[in-house]
Tab-separated table of C-alpha atoms in Angstrom:
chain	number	residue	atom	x	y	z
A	2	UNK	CA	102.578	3.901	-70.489
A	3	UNK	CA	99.284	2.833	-69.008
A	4	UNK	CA	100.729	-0.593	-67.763
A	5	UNK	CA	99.384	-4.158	-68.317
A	6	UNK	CA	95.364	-4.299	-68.281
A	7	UNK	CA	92.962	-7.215	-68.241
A	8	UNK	CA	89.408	-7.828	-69.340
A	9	UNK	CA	87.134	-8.640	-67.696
A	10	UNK	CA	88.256	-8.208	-63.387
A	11	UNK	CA	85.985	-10.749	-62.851
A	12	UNK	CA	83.663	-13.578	-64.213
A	13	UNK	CA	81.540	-15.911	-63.538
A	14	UNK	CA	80.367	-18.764	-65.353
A	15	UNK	CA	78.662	-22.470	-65.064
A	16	UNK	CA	80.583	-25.748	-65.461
A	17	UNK	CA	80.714	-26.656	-69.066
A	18	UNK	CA	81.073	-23.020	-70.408
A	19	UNK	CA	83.790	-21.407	-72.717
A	20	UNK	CA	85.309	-18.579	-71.572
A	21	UNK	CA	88.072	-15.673	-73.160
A	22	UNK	CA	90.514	-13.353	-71.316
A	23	UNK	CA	91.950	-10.741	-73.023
A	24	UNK	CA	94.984	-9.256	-71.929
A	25	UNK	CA	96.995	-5.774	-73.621
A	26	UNK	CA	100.517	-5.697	-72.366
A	27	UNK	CA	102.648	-2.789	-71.880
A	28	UNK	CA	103.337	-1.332	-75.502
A	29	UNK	CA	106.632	-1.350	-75.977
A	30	UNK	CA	106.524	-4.711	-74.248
A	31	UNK	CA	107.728	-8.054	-77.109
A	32	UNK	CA	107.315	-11.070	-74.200
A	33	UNK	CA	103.691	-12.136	-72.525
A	34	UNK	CA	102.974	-14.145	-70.433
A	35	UNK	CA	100.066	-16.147	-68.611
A	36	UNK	CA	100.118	-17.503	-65.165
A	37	UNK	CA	96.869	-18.706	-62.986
A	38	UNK	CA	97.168	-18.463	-59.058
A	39	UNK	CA	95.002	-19.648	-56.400
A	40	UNK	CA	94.695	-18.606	-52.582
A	41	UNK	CA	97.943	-19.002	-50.691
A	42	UNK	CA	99.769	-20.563	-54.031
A	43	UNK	CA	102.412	-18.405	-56.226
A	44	UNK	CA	101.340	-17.666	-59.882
A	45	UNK	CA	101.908	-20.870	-61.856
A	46	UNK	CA	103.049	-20.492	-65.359
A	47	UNK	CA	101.186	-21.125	-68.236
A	48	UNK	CA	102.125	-20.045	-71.049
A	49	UNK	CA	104.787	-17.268	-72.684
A	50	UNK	CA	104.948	-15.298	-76.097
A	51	UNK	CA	107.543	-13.772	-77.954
A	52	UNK	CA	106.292	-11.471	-80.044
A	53	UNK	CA	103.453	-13.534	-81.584
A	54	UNK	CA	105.325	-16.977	-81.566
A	55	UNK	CA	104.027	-18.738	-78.823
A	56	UNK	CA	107.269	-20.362	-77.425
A	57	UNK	CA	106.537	-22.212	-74.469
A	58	UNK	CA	103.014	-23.703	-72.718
A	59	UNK	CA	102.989	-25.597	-69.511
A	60	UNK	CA	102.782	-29.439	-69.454
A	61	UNK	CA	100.230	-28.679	-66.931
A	62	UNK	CA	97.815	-26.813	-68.993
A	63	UNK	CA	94.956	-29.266	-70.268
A	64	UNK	CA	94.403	-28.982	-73.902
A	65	UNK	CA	91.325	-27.438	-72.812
A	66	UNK	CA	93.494	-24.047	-72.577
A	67	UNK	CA	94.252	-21.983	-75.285
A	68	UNK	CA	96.288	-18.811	-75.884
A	69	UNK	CA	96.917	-16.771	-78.975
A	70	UNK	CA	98.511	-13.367	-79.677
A	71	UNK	CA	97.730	-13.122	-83.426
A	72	UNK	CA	99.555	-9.560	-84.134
A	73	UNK	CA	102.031	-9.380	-81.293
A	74	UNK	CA	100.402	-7.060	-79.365
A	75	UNK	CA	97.123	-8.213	-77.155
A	76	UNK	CA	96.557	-11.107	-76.215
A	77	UNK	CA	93.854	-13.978	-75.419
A	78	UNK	CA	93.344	-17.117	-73.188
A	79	UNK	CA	90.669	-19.048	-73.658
A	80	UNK	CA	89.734	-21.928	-71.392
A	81	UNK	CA	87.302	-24.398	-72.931
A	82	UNK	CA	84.199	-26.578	-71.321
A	83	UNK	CA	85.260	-24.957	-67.603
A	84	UNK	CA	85.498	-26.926	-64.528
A	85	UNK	CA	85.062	-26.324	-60.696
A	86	UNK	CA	89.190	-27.077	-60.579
A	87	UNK	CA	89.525	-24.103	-63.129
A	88	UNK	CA	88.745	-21.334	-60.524
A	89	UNK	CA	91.449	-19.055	-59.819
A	90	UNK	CA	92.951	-15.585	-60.804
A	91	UNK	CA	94.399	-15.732	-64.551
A	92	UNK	CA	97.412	-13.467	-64.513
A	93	UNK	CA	98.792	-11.701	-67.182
A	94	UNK	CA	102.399	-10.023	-67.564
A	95	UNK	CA	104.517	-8.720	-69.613
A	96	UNK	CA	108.407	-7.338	-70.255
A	97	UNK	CA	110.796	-6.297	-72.825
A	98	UNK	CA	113.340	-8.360	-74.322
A	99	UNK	CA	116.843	-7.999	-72.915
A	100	UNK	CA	115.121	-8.314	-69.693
A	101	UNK	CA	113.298	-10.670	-67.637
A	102	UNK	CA	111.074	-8.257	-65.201
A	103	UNK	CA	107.937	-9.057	-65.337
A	104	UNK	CA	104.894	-6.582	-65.120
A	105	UNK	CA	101.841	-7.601	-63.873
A	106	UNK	CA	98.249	-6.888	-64.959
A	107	UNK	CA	95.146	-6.892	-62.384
A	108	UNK	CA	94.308	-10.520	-63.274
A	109	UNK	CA	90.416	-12.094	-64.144
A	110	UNK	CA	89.267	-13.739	-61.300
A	111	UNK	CA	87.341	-16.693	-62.608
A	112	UNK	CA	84.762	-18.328	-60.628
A	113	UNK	CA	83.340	-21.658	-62.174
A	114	UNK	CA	80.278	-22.603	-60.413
B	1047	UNK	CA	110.880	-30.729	-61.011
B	1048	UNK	CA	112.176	-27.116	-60.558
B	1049	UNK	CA	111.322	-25.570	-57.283
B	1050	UNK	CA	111.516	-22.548	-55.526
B	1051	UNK	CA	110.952	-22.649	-52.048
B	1052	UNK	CA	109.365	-20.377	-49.160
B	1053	UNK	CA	108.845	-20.029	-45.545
B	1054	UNK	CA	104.813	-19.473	-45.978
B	1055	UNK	CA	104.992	-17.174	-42.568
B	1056	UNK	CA	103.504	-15.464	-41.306
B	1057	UNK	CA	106.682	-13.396	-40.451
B	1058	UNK	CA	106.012	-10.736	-37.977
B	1059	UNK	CA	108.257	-8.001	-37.491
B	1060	UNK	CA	108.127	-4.683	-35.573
B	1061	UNK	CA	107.716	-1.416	-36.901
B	1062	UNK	CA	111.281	-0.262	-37.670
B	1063	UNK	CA	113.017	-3.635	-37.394
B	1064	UNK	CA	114.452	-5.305	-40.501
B	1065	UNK	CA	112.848	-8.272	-42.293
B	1066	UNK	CA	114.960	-10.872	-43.945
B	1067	UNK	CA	112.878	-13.002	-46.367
B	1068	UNK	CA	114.622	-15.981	-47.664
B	1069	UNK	CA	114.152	-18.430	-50.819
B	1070	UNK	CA	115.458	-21.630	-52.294
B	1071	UNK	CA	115.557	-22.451	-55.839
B	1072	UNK	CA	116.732	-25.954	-57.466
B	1073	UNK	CA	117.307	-25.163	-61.047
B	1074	UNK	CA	121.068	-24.249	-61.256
B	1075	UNK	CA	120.307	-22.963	-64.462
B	1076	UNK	CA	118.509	-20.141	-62.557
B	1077	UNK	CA	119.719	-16.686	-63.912
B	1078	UNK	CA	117.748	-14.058	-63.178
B	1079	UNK	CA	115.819	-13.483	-59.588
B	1080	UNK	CA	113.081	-11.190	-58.749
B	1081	UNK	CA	111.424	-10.493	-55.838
B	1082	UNK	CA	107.612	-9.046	-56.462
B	1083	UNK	CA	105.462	-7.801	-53.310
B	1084	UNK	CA	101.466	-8.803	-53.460
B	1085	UNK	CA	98.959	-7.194	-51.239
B	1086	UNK	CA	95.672	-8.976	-50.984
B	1087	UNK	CA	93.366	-9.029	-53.302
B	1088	UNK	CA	95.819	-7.479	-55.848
B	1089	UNK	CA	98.305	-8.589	-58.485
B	1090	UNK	CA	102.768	-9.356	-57.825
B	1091	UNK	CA	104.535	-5.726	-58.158
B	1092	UNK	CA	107.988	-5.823	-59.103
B	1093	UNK	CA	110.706	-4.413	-56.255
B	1094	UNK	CA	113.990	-5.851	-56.304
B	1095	UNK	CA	115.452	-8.558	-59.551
B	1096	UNK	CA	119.094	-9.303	-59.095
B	1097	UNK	CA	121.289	-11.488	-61.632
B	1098	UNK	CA	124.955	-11.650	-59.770
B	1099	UNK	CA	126.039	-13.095	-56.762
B	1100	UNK	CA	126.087	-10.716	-53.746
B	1101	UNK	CA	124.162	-7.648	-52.704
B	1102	UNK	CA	121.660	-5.374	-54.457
B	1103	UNK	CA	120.512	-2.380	-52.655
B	1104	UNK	CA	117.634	-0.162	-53.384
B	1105	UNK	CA	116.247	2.450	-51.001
B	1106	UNK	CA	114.963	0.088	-47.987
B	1107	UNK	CA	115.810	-2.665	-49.643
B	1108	UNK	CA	118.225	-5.259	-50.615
B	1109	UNK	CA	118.398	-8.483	-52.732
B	1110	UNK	CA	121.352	-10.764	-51.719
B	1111	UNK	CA	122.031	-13.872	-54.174
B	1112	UNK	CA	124.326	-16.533	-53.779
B	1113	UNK	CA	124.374	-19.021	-56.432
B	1114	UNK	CA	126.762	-21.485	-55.209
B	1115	UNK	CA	124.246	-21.874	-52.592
B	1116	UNK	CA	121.037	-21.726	-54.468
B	1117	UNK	CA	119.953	-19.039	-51.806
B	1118	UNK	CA	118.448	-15.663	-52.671
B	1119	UNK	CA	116.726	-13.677	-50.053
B	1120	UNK	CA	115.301	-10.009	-49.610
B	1121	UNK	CA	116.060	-7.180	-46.187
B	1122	UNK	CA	113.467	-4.807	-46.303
B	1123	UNK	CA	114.792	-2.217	-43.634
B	1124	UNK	CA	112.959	0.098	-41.266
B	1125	UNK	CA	110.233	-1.825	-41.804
B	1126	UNK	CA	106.959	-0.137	-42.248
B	1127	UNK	CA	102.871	-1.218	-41.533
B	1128	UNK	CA	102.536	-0.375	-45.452
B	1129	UNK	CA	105.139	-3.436	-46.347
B	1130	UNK	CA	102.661	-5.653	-44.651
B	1131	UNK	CA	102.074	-8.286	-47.844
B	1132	UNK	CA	103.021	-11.275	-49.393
B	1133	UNK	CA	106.719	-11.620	-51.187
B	1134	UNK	CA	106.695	-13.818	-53.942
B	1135	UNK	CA	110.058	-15.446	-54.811
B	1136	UNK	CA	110.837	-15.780	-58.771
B	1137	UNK	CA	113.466	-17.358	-60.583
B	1138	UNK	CA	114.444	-17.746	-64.384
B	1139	UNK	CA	116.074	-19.869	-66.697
B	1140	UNK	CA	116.861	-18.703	-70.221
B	1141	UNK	CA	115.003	-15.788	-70.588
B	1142	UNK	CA	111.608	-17.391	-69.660
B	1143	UNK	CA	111.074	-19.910	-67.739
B	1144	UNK	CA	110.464	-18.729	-64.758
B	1145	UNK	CA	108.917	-20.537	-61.481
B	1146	UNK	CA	107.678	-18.988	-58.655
B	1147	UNK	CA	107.594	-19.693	-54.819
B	1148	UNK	CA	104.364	-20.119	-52.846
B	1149	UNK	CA	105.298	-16.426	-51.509
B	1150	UNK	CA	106.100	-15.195	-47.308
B	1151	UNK	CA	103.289	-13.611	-45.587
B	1152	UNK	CA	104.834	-10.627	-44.207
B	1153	UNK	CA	102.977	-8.336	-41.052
B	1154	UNK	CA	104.827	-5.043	-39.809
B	1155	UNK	CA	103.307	-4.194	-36.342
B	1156	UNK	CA	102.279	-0.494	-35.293
């Protein structure tokens, strides 16, 4: 079990740009999640996967935002034509079903500039 | 909308002394609470989830939920310079949706 990882740590990139997060949860692991958090905020949720069905997205998210997990296993978040606003840490987790605790990758801190 | 609610903090304790973190949530459809510890910089760790009213102990630490009162909160005992972090609050509703607080800034003097 080599926990929840997250590519890239960090990025950078100008207003207007595309940008794509990957995220590989825990193996065993059926339920992902996505959650962005900024400085002195709790992780907001954003979206959530069962398996490869994506079950749930956040009224919040723009339709600028979008998340797949084509064979159940990694996943990707994808954030179209950035925007200053957009900067935050993107937060990935996942858990097994039965259960609801969470664990937590090291995030992508985006920086929009 | 569904909140969960925090004292920001900072909460300062001494070394040794217990620290009682406390939370409000206002989904009574709320079934499953965790508490996850961030240090800065870093990403929420998991330390405490509890899913039935009353106490949950584990090692220095233990989750106390009371549903009728929408109240969860988290004693972290013998408090140590180490548990110097933020707690996040987290609560769920069927399985997944789950909404967290703005998180307590906890600092453990020396």
């Amino acid at each position: 079990d080599t926990g929840v990882s997250q590519d890239p740590r960090h990025k950078i990139t100008k207003r207007g740009q595309n940008v794509t997060f990957r995220c590989d949860p825990i193996s065993e692991h059926n339920r992902l999640y996505w959650y962005r958090q900024t400085l002195g905020q709790g992780p907001e949720f954003l979206t959530y996967f069962q398996n490869e069905a994506q079950l749930e997205k956040s009224r919040l998210l723009s339709d600028r935002f979008s998340a797949e997990r084509p064979k159940g296993s990694f996943s990707t978040l994808e954030i179209q034509r950035t925007e200053q606003g957009d900067s935050a840490m993107y937060l990935c987790a996942s858990s097994s079903s039965g259960t609801n605790e969470q664990y937590f990758g090291p995030g992508t801190r985006l920086t929009v500039t | 909308q569904k909140e969960v609610e925090q004292n920001s903090g900072p909460l300062s304790v001494p070394e040794g002394a217990i620290a009682s973190l406390n939370c409000t949530y206002s989904d009574r459809g709320s079934q499953s609470f965790f508490w996850y510890r961030q240090y800065s910089g870093k990403s929420p760790e998991l330390i405490m989830f509890i899913y039935s009213n009353g106490d949950k102990e584990d090692g220095r630490f233990t989750a106390q939920l009371n549903k009728a009162s929408q109240y969860v909160s988290l004693l972290i005992r013998d408090s140590q310079p180490s548990d110097s972090a933020t707690y996040l609050c987290d609560a769920t509703t069927g399985g997944f949706k789950t909404i967290f607080g703005a998180g307590t800034r906890l600092f453990v003097k020396a």
